[in-house]
CSV table of C-alpha atoms in Angstrom, one decimal:
chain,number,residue,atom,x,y,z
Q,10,UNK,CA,125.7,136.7,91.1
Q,11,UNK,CA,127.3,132.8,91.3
Q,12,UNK,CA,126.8,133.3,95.2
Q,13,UNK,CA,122.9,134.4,95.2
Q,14,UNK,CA,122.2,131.0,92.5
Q,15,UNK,CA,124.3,128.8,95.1
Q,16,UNK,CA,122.8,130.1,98.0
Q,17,UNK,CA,119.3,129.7,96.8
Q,18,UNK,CA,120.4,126.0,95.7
Q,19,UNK,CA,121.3,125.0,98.5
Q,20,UNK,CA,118.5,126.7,100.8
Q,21,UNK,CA,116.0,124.1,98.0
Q,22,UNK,CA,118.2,121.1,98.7
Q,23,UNK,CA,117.9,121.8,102.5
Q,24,UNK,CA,114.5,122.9,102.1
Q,25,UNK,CA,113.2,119.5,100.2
Q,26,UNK,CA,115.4,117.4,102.8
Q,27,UNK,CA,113.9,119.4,105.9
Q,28,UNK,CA,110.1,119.0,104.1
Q,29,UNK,CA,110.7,115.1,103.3
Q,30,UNK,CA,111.7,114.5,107.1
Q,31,UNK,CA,109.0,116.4,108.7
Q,32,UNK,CA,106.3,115.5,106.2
Q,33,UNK,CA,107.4,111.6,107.4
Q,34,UNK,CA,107.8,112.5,111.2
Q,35,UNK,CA,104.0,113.8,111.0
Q,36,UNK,CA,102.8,110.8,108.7
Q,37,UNK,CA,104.6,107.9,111.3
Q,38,UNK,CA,103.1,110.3,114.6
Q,39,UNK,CA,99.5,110.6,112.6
Q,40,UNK,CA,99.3,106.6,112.0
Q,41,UNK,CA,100.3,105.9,115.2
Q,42,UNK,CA,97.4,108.0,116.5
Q,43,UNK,CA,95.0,106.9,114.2
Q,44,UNK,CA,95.5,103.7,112.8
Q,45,UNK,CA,93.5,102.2,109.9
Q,46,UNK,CA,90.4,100.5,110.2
Q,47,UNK,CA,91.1,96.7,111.0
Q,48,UNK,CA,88.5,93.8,111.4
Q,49,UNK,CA,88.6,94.4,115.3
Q,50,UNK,CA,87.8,98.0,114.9
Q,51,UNK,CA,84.9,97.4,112.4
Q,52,UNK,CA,83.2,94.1,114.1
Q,53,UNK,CA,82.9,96.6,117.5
Q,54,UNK,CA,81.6,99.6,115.4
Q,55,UNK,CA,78.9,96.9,113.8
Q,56,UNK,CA,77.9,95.9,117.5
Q,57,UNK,CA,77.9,99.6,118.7
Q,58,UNK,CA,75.1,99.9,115.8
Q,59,UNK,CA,73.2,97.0,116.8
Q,60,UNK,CA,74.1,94.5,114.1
Q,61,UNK,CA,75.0,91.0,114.4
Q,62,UNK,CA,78.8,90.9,112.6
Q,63,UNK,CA,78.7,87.5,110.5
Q,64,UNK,CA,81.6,86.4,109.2
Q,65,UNK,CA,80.2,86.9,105.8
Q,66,UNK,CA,79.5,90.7,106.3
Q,67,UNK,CA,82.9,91.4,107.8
Q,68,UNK,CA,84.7,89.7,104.6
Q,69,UNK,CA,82.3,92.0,102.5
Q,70,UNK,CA,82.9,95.2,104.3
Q,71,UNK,CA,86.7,94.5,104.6
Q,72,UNK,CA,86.8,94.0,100.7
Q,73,UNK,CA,84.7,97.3,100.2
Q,74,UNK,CA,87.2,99.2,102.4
Q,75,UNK,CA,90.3,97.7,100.6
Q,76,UNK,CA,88.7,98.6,97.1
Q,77,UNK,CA,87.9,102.4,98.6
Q,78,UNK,CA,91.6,102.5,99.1
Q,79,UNK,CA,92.9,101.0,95.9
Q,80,UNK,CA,90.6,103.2,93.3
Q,81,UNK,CA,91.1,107.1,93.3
Q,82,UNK,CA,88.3,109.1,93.8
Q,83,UNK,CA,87.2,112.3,92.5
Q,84,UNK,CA,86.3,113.9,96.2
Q,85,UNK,CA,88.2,117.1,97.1
């Protein structure tokens, strides 16, 4: 009985260890594939589409981007 509760202890421990190192393996590998939007990114983007990027737009859209990020949304 003591050996089946240690056993599945210690298969959670090493399961949560295992999960936390793989989940940040795939989160380093996933950034480095696709990194975040940057002003570069967004002011080539803007020219693909035809606009003009001002200096005054790209501070605006940076500043929507970065208040996406900071307030949860309700998407699924």
């Amino acid at each position: 009985m003591i050996g089946w509760i240690l056993g599945i202890l210690i298969g959670l421990i090493i399961g949560l260890v295992g999960g936390f190192f793989g989940a940040r393996a795939y989160m380093k590998k996933y950034f480095q594939d696709n990194p975040p939007v940057n002003e570069d990114m967004l002011r080539t983007m803007m020219m693909q589409m035809g606009q003009k990027p001002s200096a005054k737009k790209m501070n605006q859209m940076m500043n929507q981007m970065k208040q996406a990020q900071k307030t949860p949304s309700n998407r699924v």
